[in-house]
Amino acid sequence: MIVYHASKKGFIHDVFNGTIADDIDHAFLLHLGRHTSPNEKLSWKNSMMHMYKVINTPEIPDSSSIAIEYQIPLTSKRIDFIISGVDDNRHSNIIIIELKQWEQAKLSQKSGIIQTRFQHGESETAHPSYQAWSYAYMLQNYNETVREQNIQLLPCAFLHNYQEDHIISHQCYTEYIDKAPLFLKSDARKLQDFIKRHIKYGAKEDIVWLIDKGKLRPSKQLADALNSMLHGNREFVLLDDQKIVYETALSLAREAANGSKQVLIVEGGPGTGKSVVAVNLLVELTKEGVVAQYVSKNAAPRDVYTAKLSGSFRKGYINNLFVGSGSFIDTPQNTFGALIVDEAHRLNLKSGLYSNLGENQILEIIRASRFSVFFVDDRQRVHIKDIGSKASIQKFAESCGAIVHTAKLSSQFRCNGSDGYLSWLDNALQIRETANIHLSSEDYDFRIFSDPNQLFETIKEKNRINNKARVVAGYCWDWNSKKDPNSYDIIIPEFHFQKRWNLNTDKNLWIIGNKSIEEIGCIHTCQGLELDYVGVIIGSDMRYENGQIITDVTKRSGNDQSVKGFKHLLSQNRYKALQDADEIIKNTYRTLLTRGMKGCYVYCCDKPLAKYLSAQLEPLYESIPENRIEPEVNDEVKYIDFLPLYSIRAACGYFGEGELVDESGWMKVEGMGKLNRNMFIVQAVGHSMEPLIQDGDYCVFRANPAGSRQGKVVLTEHHNYYDSDYMGSYSIKTYTSKKIFDPEGNWAHEEIVLQPKNSNYSPIIIEEENADEFRIVGEFIGVLPMKSKQ
């Protein structure tokens, strides 16, 4: 996808007239449904002026084509600047330019990694030449048109503010600088010469447009590439955060060999490349002579990998590489150099068929290895016994005396590379609020079907391409065919639809079986694996009513081990049991709905749910409002131009008790003075503070306010009182208090009054004896102004 596209002449015109940053931002709005950050607009303005100076020569043809922020197919990565045309031999060329505003950097001992200062502080990142080369490699491998038309990709990096210091160009980066030349502040003329050598004429056809509209190669999947990887071939080039995590893990494994025990916890959502990084680590560490194993609780990925490797490697060798998470019960301390735990959120407390062996799988893995890396996504917990959260792993690692490191994978390589789809999905399933997110066909091929037969036939048609499409379902139907092969399991009578569950013949190899398209899979045979297209049947365990996604664990099949023991938990703690069940059901569907790299097709047993999801595919407004809620923004603008939006419960938890909570998004804030990390946004509910605060207003607060609160509007939490606006123990009110003094001159609250602005509402009065049940979370700063729709 091209965000900005013009001829060289058009680009020169836009820069000269000072509109280039606004033009790119407007294109962002049209293509991605959102504005970009002010800092990114400023970087465009600066960097494009430098590119203007470089290409503003008659020796580079006006008809050459420019593309800015080109999204590499099937990824969320964007190329900063592309110029295309033909050379003296009439060969089609594309020059890929990675633009940086850096002024300094520090060396790193990790291959292809460098350290530099961003607005939020110093951090490691991929070297610009590595970035440019890796983007070209990805484009070459994903786009069939590049190969068919013999288009040459020429990557380079331009750091237009960077003076040569022999750090950015250090010999340790030579491998990548040779692949993608590096141009610094004094090298504008050299970059111009580089472009002039390869772009002599404009092409008859717009080369960038040909690529953008061209044919994509069949997507490369990890299971298919595994054999080649273990034979030492490069199958995946790691991009940006993947590269950082990979090099960090290698460094820690080497450090742990002769030093302290090291643990690395890597967070990453669906499609961020957790398994790709994990297997690359396994291959490299094994090559270096480190005794390493790939560990997963779920047997399906291991069985698929084993099947793919069968015939090329000895069975014993394969079984020593890929093991279950219960394999370390009696393993002596530090037996392994490295244990690489994929899908770590699926780890259990106990092991064995009856869950009666061992002490704790997390502890056993950490003890057994000098270095262990856990790839985790807390939102993929799909079993009542799953204990592998980030917090749990960190706690157990520290208890073992390990040095704990954390990292994050955020770049999206599934779901057509659409971060927007994942944000939309979380919002639609009401897992977390990501307001103003809507889904378009440009983001991802997502469809709602009203007939399960039509969904099934459509997936079968997709499967004829390369056997990489399957239908999966929530576990709401009994597995009758296990005992009677002639029985059907998933039956939807009104459509005469009847299919069988998987595992009858292919077992854990269902996702790659030649005939398994006729069977329906479940979470246990697809988690940790991927397809090109997935069809999802949402059962009666999830429905929509009164504006809410409702989960009902009683609609799950009695065969489903994921919620076995729920009734016992219900008798012990009803609220906790229902909360766990809700999380498991929503996480299960979130996982199923993110298995498809290219598309996801859905049938809902609950008709209101289908109608609700269909409505979420339409924009909320005919045009997009200015003050948006962004699902994510660059780190350098956080608390500078943007503040996090929290639900009122999350804000009170985070700023009051230090709980780990996720923001609902980020909002641009202007006119509130200098921002800082104690500031946040909450959306007001109700009418008690009118006219100061209207229902639905986005309010900025400062946590931990100092000084007197008398007469100030505050966000409070109070456990023994009820606020009708927020239907519970939270309030936004004006604070007043009466104080009494004892004979020694010490004071105490006689009573605290939380006063509404609207006289139709009653104040909340907190007596002195209940003051311990009350706390102030934040001080009101102001309301974000509502801006008009465009």
Coordinates of N, CA and C in Angstrom, one line a residue, residues 137 141 218-237 275-276 279-280 283 304-305 308-309 312-313 322 468 512 530:
Y137 N 14.8 -6.9 1.1 CA 14.7 -8.4 1.0 C 13.3 -8.9 1.2
N141 N 11.0 -10.9 -1.6 CA 10.5 -12.2 -1.3 C 8.9 -12.3 -1.3
P218 N 3.1 -16.7 -2.8 CA 2.5 -17.5 -1.7 C 3.3 -17.2 -0.4
S219 N 2.6 -16.9 0.6 CA 3.2 -16.5 1.9 C 4.1 -17.6 2.4
K220 N 5.3 -17.3 2.9 CA 6.2 -18.3 3.5 C 5.7 -18.5 4.9
Q221 N 5.5 -19.8 5.2 CA 5.2 -20.1 6.6 C 6.3 -20.9 7.3
L222 N 6.4 -20.7 8.6 CA 7.5 -21.3 9.3 C 7.6 -22.8 9.2
A223 N 6.5 -23.5 9.3 CA 6.6 -25.0 9.2 C 7.2 -25.4 7.9
D224 N 6.9 -24.7 6.8 CA 7.4 -25.1 5.5 C 8.9 -24.8 5.3
A225 N 9.4 -23.8 6.0 CA 10.8 -23.3 5.9 C 11.7 -24.0 6.9
L226 N 11.2 -24.7 7.8 CA 12.0 -25.3 8.9 C 13.1 -26.2 8.5
N227 N 12.8 -27.1 7.5 CA 13.8 -28.0 7.0 C 15.0 -27.3 6.5
S228 N 14.7 -26.3 5.6 CA 15.8 -25.5 5.0 C 16.6 -24.7 6.1
M229 N 15.9 -24.2 7.1 CA 16.6 -23.5 8.2 C 17.5 -24.3 8.9
L230 N 17.1 -25.6 9.3 CA 18.0 -26.5 10.0 C 19.2 -27.0 9.2
H231 N 19.1 -26.8 7.9 CA 20.2 -27.1 7.0 C 21.1 -25.9 6.8
G232 N 20.8 -24.8 7.5 CA 21.7 -23.6 7.5 C 21.3 -22.6 6.5
N233 N 20.2 -22.7 5.9 CA 19.7 -21.6 4.9 C 18.9 -20.5 5.6
R234 N 19.1 -19.3 5.1 CA 18.3 -18.2 5.6 C 17.0 -18.2 4.9
E235 N 15.9 -18.3 5.7 CA 14.6 -18.3 5.1 C 13.8 -17.1 5.6
F236 N 14.1 -16.5 6.7 CA 13.4 -15.3 7.2 C 14.5 -14.3 7.6
V237 N 14.3 -13.1 7.1 CA 15.1 -11.9 7.5 C 14.3 -11.2 8.6
S275 N 7.2 -17.1 17.0 CA 7.7 -18.5 16.6 C 8.9 -18.4 15.6
V276 N 8.8 -17.4 14.7 CA 9.9 -17.2 13.8 C 11.2 -16.9 14.5
V279 N 12.4 -20.1 16.5 CA 13.1 -21.1 15.7 C 14.4 -20.7 15.2
N280 N 14.5 -19.4 14.8 CA 15.8 -18.8 14.4 C 16.8 -18.9 15.5
V283 N 18.0 -22.6 15.8 CA 19.0 -22.9 14.7 C 20.3 -22.3 15.0
V304 N 3.6 -30.8 14.0 CA 3.7 -30.3 12.6 C 5.2 -30.1 12.2
Y305 N 6.0 -29.6 13.1 CA 7.4 -29.4 12.8 C 8.1 -30.7 12.6
K308 N 7.3 -32.2 9.2 CA 7.9 -31.5 8.1 C 9.4 -31.9 8.0
L309 N 10.0 -32.3 9.2 CA 11.4 -32.6 9.2 C 11.7 -34.1 9.0
S312 N 14.4 -36.1 6.7 CA 15.6 -35.2 6.5 C 16.6 -35.3 7.7
F313 N 16.0 -35.6 8.8 CA 16.8 -35.7 10.1 C 16.4 -37.0 10.8
F322 N 12.6 -30.5 19.8 CA 11.2 -30.0 20.0 C 10.6 -30.8 21.1
K468 N -3.8 -24.2 2.4 CA -3.5 -23.4 3.6 C -4.7 -22.6 4.1
I512 N -2.1 -29.4 8.4 CA -1.4 -29.6 7.2 C -1.8 -30.9 6.4
E530 N -0.3 -21.1 11.7 CA -0.9 -20.0 10.9 C -1.4 -20.6 9.6

